Amino acid sequence: MLTTSDQARIAAAIAEAESKTSGEIFCVLARQVSRYREVPLLWAALAAFIAPPILVLAFLQRLALASIFSSWTEESARAMEGLILRGTTTYAIVQLGVFLCVAIIVALPGVRRAMTPPALKRYRVREAARRHFASAGARLSKDEPHVLIFASFDDRKVELVAHANIHQIVGEGPWNQAIEAVTDAMSAGKPADGFIKAIAICGAALAQHFPPTGAPKNRLPNTILET
């Protein structure tokens, strides 16, 4: 996802930003956070429940129109019973066929990711970011401000995680700008440029509210983590 040059540029940007604050900035770029294996089943189930009833309603409408112009006899009643039996059997077969076809198509990686609801993507990316933040924060105390910039390349989703007290002090403005910078850069195929811009935004916010208190501790690595 990133070249060696990109990694070096990001590490230099983090070092520059951290030289002006007592805070730490940690970056993670994941190829993907989930395979969304439940998505094909979701769409297959929806299609299987929706498509066959529509076909049945269309069939019944045609049948009703035909019955208006025909007289009912014992023979026609038996024919209708057979027709209903064939119809219900066909309904079950069509429902199974729709389910399998949609499940197979949506299971294709590109289709599955395109058909994944954005809300589910945001949820999975947010959960992955929080896990990384908790892991990185285990090395630091709550008094040591640190910010995680997390992005999922395939999902085109970005999360910025910091302690609640940092959010209260800094506000949402800089964080939203940082997220937008990475998101736009990933869409343009230049994730490194987005991270560098976001690092500068976060660094400036941290420097304003958490100035240096001595020599940089650098408790978290400056190199971006790719997973």
Coordinates of N, CA and C in Angstrom, one line a residue:
M1 N 0.8 -1.2 0.0 CA 0.0 0.0 0.0 C 0.9 1.3 0.0
L2 N 1.9 1.2 0.8 CA 2.9 2.4 0.9 C 4.2 2.0 0.4
T3 N 4.9 2.9 -0.3 CA 6.3 2.6 -0.6 C 7.2 2.9 0.5
T4 N 8.5 2.5 0.4 CA 9.5 2.8 1.4 C 9.6 4.3 1.6
S5 N 9.6 5.0 0.5 CA 9.7 6.5 0.5 C 8.5 7.1 1.3
D6 N 7.3 6.5 1.0 CA 6.1 7.0 1.7 C 6.2 6.8 3.2
Q7 N 6.7 5.6 3.6 CA 6.8 5.3 5.0 C 7.8 6.3 5.7
A8 N 8.9 6.6 5.0 CA 9.9 7.5 5.5 C 9.3 8.9 5.7
R9 N 8.5 9.3 4.7 CA 7.9 10.7 4.8 C 7.0 10.8 5.9
I10 N 6.2 9.7 6.2 CA 5.2 9.7 7.3 C 6.0 9.7 8.6
A11 N 7.0 8.9 8.7 CA 7.8 8.9 10.0 C 8.4 10.3 10.3
A12 N 8.9 10.9 9.2 CA 9.5 12.3 9.4 C 8.4 13.3 9.8
A13 N 7.2 13.1 9.2 CA 6.2 14.1 9.6 C 5.7 13.9 11.1
I14 N 5.7 12.6 11.5 CA 5.4 12.4 12.9 C 6.4 12.9 13.9
A15 N 7.7 12.7 13.5 CA 8.8 13.2 14.3 C 8.8 14.8 14.4
E16 N 8.5 15.4 13.3 CA 8.4 16.9 13.3 C 7.2 17.3 14.1
A17 N 6.1 16.7 14.0 CA 4.9 17.1 14.8 C 5.1 16.9 16.3
E18 N 5.7 15.8 16.7 CA 5.9 15.4 18.1 C 7.0 16.3 18.7
S19 N 7.8 16.9 17.9 CA 8.9 17.8 18.5 C 8.3 19.1 19.1
K20 N 7.0 19.3 18.8 CA 6.4 20.6 19.2 C 5.3 20.3 20.3
T21 N 5.2 19.1 20.7 CA 4.2 18.8 21.7 C 4.7 17.7 22.6
S22 N 4.0 17.5 23.7 CA 4.2 16.4 24.6 C 3.4 15.2 24.3
G23 N 2.6 15.4 23.2 CA 1.7 14.3 22.8 C 2.4 13.3 21.8
E24 N 1.7 12.2 21.6 CA 2.2 11.2 20.7 C 1.2 11.0 19.6
I25 N 1.7 10.7 18.3 CA 0.8 10.5 17.2 C 1.2 9.1 16.7
F26 N 0.2 8.2 16.5 CA 0.4 6.9 16.0 C -0.5 6.6 14.8
C27 N 0.1 6.1 13.8 CA -0.7 5.9 12.5 C -0.8 4.4 12.1
V28 N -1.9 4.0 11.7 CA -2.2 2.6 11.2 C -2.9 2.6 9.9
L29 N -2.4 1.9 8.9 CA -3.1 1.7 7.6 C -3.4 0.2 7.4
A30 N -4.6 -0.1 7.4 CA -5.0 -1.5 7.3 C -5.5 -1.7 5.8
R31 N -5.2 -2.9 5.2 CA -5.7 -3.2 3.9 C -7.2 -3.3 4.0
Q32 N -7.7 -4.1 5.0 CA -9.1 -4.3 5.3 C -9.3 -4.7 6.7
V33 N -10.4 -4.4 7.3 CA -10.6 -4.7 8.7 C -11.6 -5.9 8.8
S34 N -12.3 -6.3 7.7 CA -13.2 -7.4 7.8 C -13.4 -7.9 6.4
R35 N -13.8 -9.2 6.3 CA -14.2 -9.8 5.0 C -15.7 -9.7 4.8
Y36 N -16.4 -9.3 5.8 CA -17.9 -9.1 5.7 C -18.6 -10.4 5.1
R37 N -18.3 -11.5 5.7 CA -18.8 -12.8 5.2 C -20.3 -12.9 5.4
E38 N -20.9 -12.1 6.2 CA -22.3 -12.2 6.4 C -23.1 -11.4 5.4
V39 N -22.4 -10.6 4.6 CA -23.1 -9.7 3.7 C -23.8 -10.5 2.5
P40 N -23.1 -11.5 1.9 CA -23.8 -12.3 0.9 C -25.1 -13.0 1.4
L41 N -25.1 -13.5 2.6 CA -26.2 -14.1 3.2 C -27.4 -13.1 3.4
L42 N -27.0 -11.9 3.8 CA -28.0 -10.8 4.0 C -28.7 -10.5 2.8
W43 N -27.9 -10.2 1.7 CA -28.6 -9.9 0.4 C -29.3 -11.0 -0.2
A44 N -28.8 -12.2 0.0 CA -29.5 -13.4 -0.6 C -30.8 -13.6 0.1
A45 N -30.8 -13.5 1.4 CA -32.1 -13.6 2.2 C -33.1 -12.5 1.8
L46 N -32.7 -11.3 1.6 CA -33.6 -10.2 1.2 C -34.1 -10.5 -0.2
A47 N -33.3 -10.9 -1.1 CA -33.7 -11.2 -2.5 C -34.7 -12.4 -2.5
A48 N -34.4 -13.4 -1.7 CA -35.2 -14.6 -1.7 C -36.6 -14.3 -1.1
F49 N -36.7 -13.3 -0.2 CA -38.0 -13.0 0.4 C -38.8 -12.0 -0.4
I50 N -38.1 -11.2 -1.2 CA -38.7 -10.1 -2.0 C -39.1 -10.6 -3.4
A51 N -38.2 -11.2 -4.1 CA -38.4 -11.5 -5.5 C -39.5 -12.5 -5.8
P52 N -39.6 -13.6 -5.1 CA -40.7 -14.6 -5.4 C -42.1 -14.0 -5.2
P53 N -42.3 -13.3 -4.1 CA -43.7 -12.7 -3.9 C -44.1 -11.8 -5.0
I54 N -43.1 -11.0 -5.5 CA -43.5 -10.1 -6.6 C -43.9 -10.9 -7.8
L55 N -43.2 -12.0 -8.1 CA -43.6 -12.9 -9.3 C -44.9 -13.5 -9.0
V56 N -45.2 -13.9 -7.8 CA -46.5 -14.5 -7.5 C -47.6 -13.5 -7.7
L57 N -47.4 -12.3 -7.2 CA -48.5 -11.3 -7.3 C -48.8 -11.0 -8.8
A58 N -47.7 -11.0 -9.6 CA -47.9 -10.7 -11.0 C -48.7 -11.9 -11.7
F59 N -48.4 -13.1 -11.2 CA -49.0 -14.3 -11.7 C -50.5 -14.3 -11.3
L60 N -50.8 -14.0 -10.0 CA -52.2 -14.0 -9.6 C -53.0 -12.9 -10.3
Q61 N -52.4 -11.8 -10.6 CA -53.1 -10.7 -11.3 C -53.5 -11.2 -12.7
R62 N -52.7 -11.9 -13.4 CA -53.0 -12.4 -14.7 C -54.1 -13.5 -14.5
L63 N -54.0 -14.3 -13.5 CA -55.0 -15.4 -13.3 C -56.3 -14.8 -13.0
A64 N -56.4 -13.7 -12.2 CA -57.7 -13.1 -11.9 C -58.3 -12.5 -13.1
L65 N -57.5 -11.9 -14.0 CA -58.1 -11.3 -15.2 C -58.6 -12.4 -16.1
A66 N -57.9 -13.6 -16.1 CA -58.4 -14.7 -16.9 C -59.7 -15.3 -16.4
S67 N -59.8 -15.3 -15.1 CA -61.0 -15.9 -14.5 C -62.3 -15.1 -14.7
I68 N -62.1 -13.8 -14.9 CA -63.2 -13.0 -15.2 C -64.0 -13.4 -16.5
F69 N -63.2 -13.9 -17.4 CA -63.8 -14.2 -18.7 C -64.0 -15.7 -18.9
S70 N -64.0 -16.5 -17.8 CA -64.2 -17.9 -17.9 C -65.2 -18.3 -16.8
S71 N -65.9 -19.4 -17.1 CA -66.8 -20.0 -16.2 C -66.2 -21.1 -15.4
W72 N -66.5 -21.2 -14.1 CA -65.9 -22.2 -13.3 C -66.7 -23.5 -13.3
T73 N -66.0 -24.6 -13.6 CA -66.6 -26.0 -13.6 C -65.8 -26.8 -12.7
E74 N -66.3 -28.1 -12.5 CA -65.5 -29.0 -11.6 C -64.2 -29.3 -12.2
E75 N -64.1 -29.4 -13.5 CA -62.9 -29.7 -14.2 C -61.9 -28.5 -14.1
S76 N -62.4 -27.3 -14.2 CA -61.6 -26.1 -14.0 C -61.1 -26.0 -12.6
A77 N -61.9 -26.4 -11.6 CA -61.5 -26.4 -10.2 C -60.4 -27.3 -10.0
R78 N -60.4 -28.5 -10.5 CA -59.3 -29.5 -10.4 C -58.1 -28.9 -11.0
A79 N -58.3 -28.3 -12.2 CA -57.1 -27.7 -12.9 C -56.5 -26.6 -12.0
M80 N -57.4 -25.9 -11.4 CA -56.9 -24.8 -10.5 C -56.1 -25.3 -9.3
E81 N -56.6 -26.5 -8.7 CA -55.8 -27.1 -7.6 C -54.4 -27.5 -8.1
G82 N -54.4 -28.1 -9.2 CA -53.1 -28.5 -9.8 C -52.2 -27.3 -10.1
L83 N -52.8 -26.3 -10.5 CA -52.0 -25.0 -10.8 C -51.5 -24.4 -9.6
I84 N -52.3 -24.4 -8.5 CA -51.8 -23.9 -7.2 C -50.7 -24.7 -6.7
L85 N -50.8 -26.1 -6.8 CA -49.7 -26.9 -6.3 C -48.4 -26.7 -7.1
R86 N -48.5 -26.6 -8.4 CA -47.3 -26.3 -9.2 C -46.8 -24.9 -8.8
G87 N -47.7 -24.0 -8.6 CA -47.3 -22.6 -8.2 C -46.5 -22.6 -6.9
T88 N -47.0 -23.3 -5.9 CA -46.2 -23.3 -4.6 C -44.9 -24.0 -4.8
T89 N -44.9 -25.1 -5.5 CA -43.6 -25.8 -5.8 C -42.6 -24.9 -6.5
T90 N -43.1 -24.2 -7.5 CA -42.3 -23.3 -8.3 C -41.8 -22.2 -7.4
Y91 N -42.7 -21.7 -6.5 CA -42.3 -20.6 -5.6 C -41.1 -21.0 -4.8
A92 N -41.1 -22.2 -4.2 CA -40.1 -22.7 -3.3 C -38.8 -22.9 -4.1
I93 N -38.9 -23.4 -5.4 CA -37.7 -23.6 -6.2 C -37.1 -22.2 -6.6
V94 N -37.9 -21.3 -7.0 CA -37.5 -20.0 -7.3 C -36.8 -19.3 -6.1
Q95 N -37.4 -19.4 -5.0 CA -36.9 -18.8 -3.8 C -35.5 -19.4 -3.5
L96 N -35.3 -20.7 -3.5 CA -34.0 -21.3 -3.3 C -33.0 -20.9 -4.4
G97 N -33.5 -20.8 -5.6 CA -32.6 -20.4 -6.7 C -32.1 -19.0 -6.6
V98 N -33.0 -18.1 -6.2 CA -32.7 -16.7 -6.0 C -31.7 -16.6 -4.9
F99 N -31.9 -17.3 -3.8 CA -31.0 -17.2 -2.6 C -29.6 -17.6 -3.0
L100 N -29.5 -18.8 -3.7 CA -28.2 -19.3 -4.1 C -27.5 -18.4 -5.1
C101 N -28.2 -17.9 -6.1 CA -27.6 -17.1 -7.1 C -27.0 -15.8 -6.5
V102 N -27.9 -15.1 -5.7 CA -27.5 -13.8 -5.1 C -26.3 -14.1 -4.1
A103 N -26.4 -15.2 -3.3 CA -25.3 -15.4 -2.4 C -24.0 -15.7 -3.1
I104 N -24.0 -16.4 -4.2 CA -22.8 -16.7 -5.0 C -22.2 -15.4 -5.6
I105 N -23.1 -14.6 -6.2 CA -22.6 -13.3 -6.8 C -22.1 -12.3 -5.8
V106 N -22.8 -12.1 -4.7 CA -22.3 -11.2 -3.7 C -21.1 -11.7 -3.0
A107 N -20.9 -13.0 -3.0 CA -19.7 -13.5 -2.3 C -18.4 -13.2 -3.0
L108 N -18.5 -12.7 -4.3 CA -17.3 -12.3 -5.0 C -16.7 -11.1 -4.3
P109 N -15.4 -11.1 -4.0 CA -14.8 -10.0 -3.1 C -15.2 -8.6 -3.5
G110 N -15.0 -8.3 -4.8 CA -15.3 -6.9 -5.2 C -16.8 -6.6 -5.0
V111 N -17.7 -7.5 -5.4 CA -19.1 -7.3 -5.2 C -19.5 -7.2 -3.8
R112 N -18.9 -8.1 -3.0 CA -19.3 -8.1 -1.5 C -18.9 -6.8 -0.9
R113 N -17.7 -6.3 -1.2 CA -17.3 -5.0 -0.5 C -18.2 -3.9 -1.0
A114 N -18.6 -3.9 -2.3 CA -19.4 -2.8 -2.8 C -20.8 -2.9 -2.3
M115 N -21.3 -4.1 -1.9 CA -22.6 -4.2 -1.4 C -22.7 -4.2 0.1
T116 N -21.6 -4.0 0.7 CA -21.6 -3.9 2.2 C -22.1 -2.5 2.6
P117 N -23.1 -2.5 3.5 CA -23.7 -1.2 4.0 C -22.6 -0.3 4.6
P118 N -22.6 1.0 4.2 CA -21.6 1.9 4.8 C -21.6 1.9 6.3
A119 N -22.7 1.8 6.9 CA -22.8 1.8 8.4 C -22.0 0.6 9.0
L120 N -22.1 -0.5 8.3 CA -21.3 -1.7 8.8 C -19.8 -1.5 8.7
K121 N -19.5 -0.9 7.5 CA -18.0 -0.6 7.3 C -17.5 0.4 8.4
R122 N -18.3 1.4 8.7 CA -17.9 2.4 9.7 C -17.8 1.7 11.1
Y123 N -18.7 0.8 11.4 CA -18.7 0.1 12.7 C -17.4 -0.7 12.8
R124 N -17.1 -1.5 11.7 CA -16.0 -2.4 11.8 C -14.7 -1.6 11.9
V125 N -14.6 -0.6 11.1 CA -13.3 0.3 11.1 C -13.2 0.9 12.5
R126 N -14.3 1.4 13.1 CA -14.2 2.0 14.4 C -13.8 1.0 15.4
E127 N -14.3 -0.2 15.4 CA -13.9 -1.2 16.4 C -12.4 -1.6 16.2
A128 N -12.0 -1.7 15.0 CA -10.5 -2.0 14.8 C -9.7 -0.9 15.3
A129 N -10.1 0.4 15.0 CA -9.3 1.5 15.5 C -9.2 1.5 17.0
R130 N -10.3 1.2 17.7 CA -10.3 1.2 19.1 C -9.4 0.1 19.7
R131 N -9.4 -1.0 19.0 CA -8.5 -2.1 19.5 C -7.0 -1.6 19.4
H132 N -6.7 -1.0 18.3 CA -5.3 -0.5 18.1 C -5.0 0.5 19.1
F133 N -5.9 1.4 19.4 CA -5.7 2.5 20.3 C -5.5 1.9 21.7
A134 N -6.3 1.0 22.1 CA -6.2 0.3 23.4 C -4.8 -0.3 23.5
S135 N -4.4 -1.0 22.5 CA -3.1 -1.7 22.5 C -1.9 -0.7 22.6
A136 N -2.0 0.4 21.8 CA -0.9 1.4 21.9 C -1.0 2.1 23.2
G137 N -2.2 2.4 23.7 CA -2.3 3.2 25.0 C -1.8 2.4 26.2
A138 N -1.7 1.1 26.1 CA -1.2 0.3 27.2 C 0.2 0.7 27.6
R139 N 0.9 1.3 26.7 CA 2.3 1.7 27.0 C 2.3 3.1 27.6
L140 N 1.2 3.8 27.6 CA 1.2 5.2 28.1 C 0.2 5.3 29.2
S141 N 0.3 6.4 30.0 CA -0.7 6.7 31.0 C -1.7 7.7 30.4
K142 N -2.8 7.9 31.1 CA -3.9 8.8 30.6 C -3.4 10.2 30.6
D143 N -2.3 10.5 31.3 CA -1.8 11.9 31.4 C -0.9 12.2 30.2
E144 N -0.6 11.1 29.4 CA 0.3 11.3 28.2 C -0.6 11.3 27.0
P145 N -0.9 12.5 26.4 CA -1.9 12.6 25.3 C -1.4 11.9 24.1
H146 N -2.2 11.1 23.5 CA -1.8 10.4 22.3 C -3.0 10.2 21.4
V147 N -2.8 10.3 20.1 CA -3.8 10.3 19.1 C -3.5 9.2 18.1
L148 N -4.5 8.4 17.7 CA -4.3 7.4 16.6 C -5.1 7.8 15.4
I149 N -4.4 7.8 14.3 CA -5.0 8.0 12.9 C -5.1 6.6 12.3
F150 N -6.3 6.1 12.1 CA -6.5 4.8 11.6 C -7.2 4.8 10.3
A151 N -6.8 4.1 9.3 CA -7.5 4.1 8.0 C -7.5 2.7 7.4
S152 N -8.7 2.3 6.8 CA -8.8 1.1 6.1 C -8.8 1.4 4.6
F153 N -7.8 0.9 3.9 CA -7.6 1.2 2.5 C -8.8 0.7 1.7
D154 N -9.2 -0.5 1.8 CA -10.2 -1.1 0.9 C -11.6 -0.5 1.3
D155 N -11.8 -0.1 2.5 CA -13.1 0.4 2.9 C -13.2 1.9 2.7
R156 N -12.1 2.6 2.5 CA -12.0 4.0 2.4 C -12.6 4.7 3.6
K157 N -12.4 4.2 4.7 CA -12.9 4.7 6.0 C -11.7 5.1 6.9
V158 N -11.9 6.2 7.6 CA -10.8 6.7 8.5 C -11.4 7.0 9.9
E159 N -10.7 6.6 10.9 CA -11.1 6.9 12.3 C -9.9 7.6 13.0
L160 N -10.3 8.6 13.8 CA -9.3 9.2 14.7 C -9.7 9.0 16.1
V161 N -8.8 8.4 16.9 CA -9.2 8.0 18.3 C -8.2 8.8 19.2
A162 N -8.8 9.3 20.3 CA -8.0 10.0 21.4 C -8.9 9.9 22.6
H163 N -8.2 10.1 23.8 CA -8.9 10.1 25.0 C -10.0 11.2 25.1
A164 N -11.1 10.9 25.8 CA -12.2 11.9 25.9 C -11.7 13.2 26.4
N165 N -10.8 13.3 27.3 CA -10.3 14.6 27.8 C -9.6 15.4 26.7
I166 N -8.9 14.7 25.8 CA -8.3 15.4 24.7 C -9.3 15.9 23.8
H167 N -10.3 15.1 23.5 CA -11.4 15.6 22.6 C -12.1 16.9 23.2
Q168 N -12.3 16.9 24.5 CA -12.9 18.0 25.1 C -12.1 19.3 25.0
I169 N -10.8 19.1 25.1 CA -9.9 20.3 25.1 C -9.7 20.8 23.7
V170 N -9.5 19.8 22.7 CA -9.1 20.2 21.4 C -10.4 20.6 20.6
G171 N -11.5 19.8 20.8 CA -12.7 20.0 20.0 C -12.7 19.1 18.8
E172 N -13.8 19.1 18.1 CA -13.9 18.2 16.9 C -13.3 18.7 15.6
G173 N -13.1 20.0 15.5 CA -12.6 20.7 14.3 C -11.4 20.0 13.7
P174 N -10.3 20.0 14.4 CA -9.0 19.5 13.9 C -9.2 18.0 13.5
W175 N -9.9 17.3 14.4 CA -10.0 15.8 14.1 C -10.8 15.6 12.8
N176 N -11.8 16.3 12.6 CA -12.6 16.2 11.4 C -11.8 16.6 10.1
Q177 N -11.0 17.6 10.3 CA -10.1 18.0 9.2 C -9.1 16.9 8.8
A178 N -8.5 16.3 9.9 CA -7.6 15.2 9.7 C -8.2 14.0 9.0
I179 N -9.4 13.7 9.4 CA -10.1 12.5 8.8 C -10.4 12.8 7.3
E180 N -10.8 14.0 7.1 CA -11.2 14.4 5.7 C -9.9 14.4 4.8
A181 N -8.8 14.8 5.4 CA -7.5 14.8 4.6 C -7.1 13.4 4.2
V182 N -7.2 12.4 5.1 CA -6.8 11.1 4.8 C -7.9 10.4 3.8
T183 N -9.1 10.7 4.0 CA -10.2 10.1 3.2 C -10.0 10.6 1.8
D184 N -9.8 11.9 1.6 CA -9.7 12.5 0.2 C -8.5 11.9 -0.5
A185 N -7.4 11.8 0.3 CA -6.1 11.3 -0.3 C -6.2 9.8 -0.7
M186 N -6.9 9.0 0.1 CA -7.1 7.6 -0.3 C -7.9 7.5 -1.5
S187 N -9.0 8.3 -1.7 CA -9.8 8.3 -2.9 C -9.0 8.7 -4.1
A188 N -8.0 9.6 -3.9 CA -7.1 10.0 -5.0 C -5.9 9.0 -5.2
G189 N -5.9 8.0 -4.4 CA -4.8 7.0 -4.5 C -3.5 7.4 -4.0
K190 N -3.5 8.4 -3.0 CA -2.3 8.9 -2.4 C -2.4 9.0 -0.9
P191 N -2.6 7.8 -0.3 CA -2.8 7.7 1.2 C -1.7 8.4 2.0
A192 N -0.4 8.3 1.5 CA 0.7 8.9 2.3 C 0.5 10.4 2.4
D193 N 0.1 11.0 1.3 CA -0.1 12.5 1.4 C -1.2 12.9 2.4
G194 N -2.2 12.0 2.5 CA -3.3 12.3 3.4 C -2.8 12.1 4.8
F195 N -2.0 11.1 5.1 CA -1.5 10.9 6.5 C -0.6 12.0 6.9
I196 N 0.2 12.5 6.0 CA 1.1 13.6 6.3 C 0.4 14.9 6.6
K197 N -0.7 15.1 5.8 CA -1.5 16.3 6.1 C -2.2 16.2 7.4
A198 N -2.7 15.0 7.7 CA -3.5 14.8 8.9 C -2.5 14.9 10.2
I199 N -1.3 14.4 10.0 CA -0.4 14.4 11.1 C 0.0 15.9 11.4
A200 N 0.1 16.7 10.4 CA 0.4 18.1 10.6 C -0.8 18.8 11.4
I201 N -2.0 18.4 11.0 CA -3.2 19.0 11.6 C -3.3 18.6 13.1
C202 N -3.1 17.3 13.3 CA -3.2 16.8 14.7 C -2.0 17.4 15.5
G203 N -0.8 17.4 14.9 CA 0.3 18.0 15.6 C 0.2 19.4 16.1
A204 N -0.4 20.2 15.2 CA -0.7 21.6 15.5 C -1.7 21.7 16.7
A205 N -2.7 20.9 16.6 CA -3.7 20.9 17.7 C -3.1 20.5 19.0
L206 N -2.3 19.4 19.0 CA -1.7 19.0 20.2 C -0.7 20.0 20.8
A207 N 0.1 20.6 19.8 CA 1.1 21.6 20.2 C 0.4 22.8 20.9
Q208 N -0.8 23.2 20.5 CA -1.5 24.3 21.1 C -1.9 24.0 22.5
H209 N -2.4 22.8 22.7 CA -3.0 22.5 24.0 C -2.1 21.7 24.9
F210 N -1.1 21.0 24.3 CA -0.2 20.1 25.1 C 1.3 20.4 24.6
P211 N 1.8 21.6 25.0 CA 3.2 21.9 24.6 C 4.2 21.0 25.2
P212 N 5.4 21.0 24.7 CA 6.5 20.2 25.2 C 6.8 20.4 26.7
T213 N 7.1 19.4 27.4 CA 7.4 19.5 28.8 C 8.8 19.0 29.1
G214 N 9.6 18.8 28.0 CA 11.0 18.3 28.1 C 11.4 17.6 26.9
A215 N 12.4 16.8 26.9 CA 12.8 16.1 25.8 C 11.7 15.1 25.3
P216 N 11.5 14.9 24.0 CA 10.5 14.0 23.5 C 10.7 12.6 24.0
K217 N 9.7 11.9 24.5 CA 9.8 10.6 25.1 C 9.7 9.5 23.9
N218 N 8.9 9.8 22.9 CA 8.7 9.0 21.8 C 8.4 7.5 22.3
R219 N 7.4 7.4 23.0 CA 7.0 6.1 23.6 C 6.4 5.2 22.5
L220 N 5.8 5.8 21.5 CA 5.2 5.0 20.4 C 6.0 5.2 19.1
P221 N 6.1 4.2 18.3 CA 6.9 4.3 17.1 C 6.4 5.3 16.1
N222 N 7.3 6.0 15.4 CA 7.0 7.0 14.4 C 6.6 6.3 13.1
T223 N 7.1 5.1 12.9 CA 6.7 4.4 11.6 C 5.3 4.0 11.6
I224 N 4.6 4.2 10.4 CA 3.2 3.8 10.3 C 3.1 2.3 10.3
L225 N 2.1 1.8 10.9 CA 1.9 0.3 11.0 C 1.0 -0.1 9.9
E226 N 1.4 -1.0 9.0 CA 0.5 -1.5 7.9 C 0.1 -2.9 8.3
T227 N -1.2 -3.2 8.2 CA -1.7 -4.5 8.5 C -2.5 -5.0 7.3

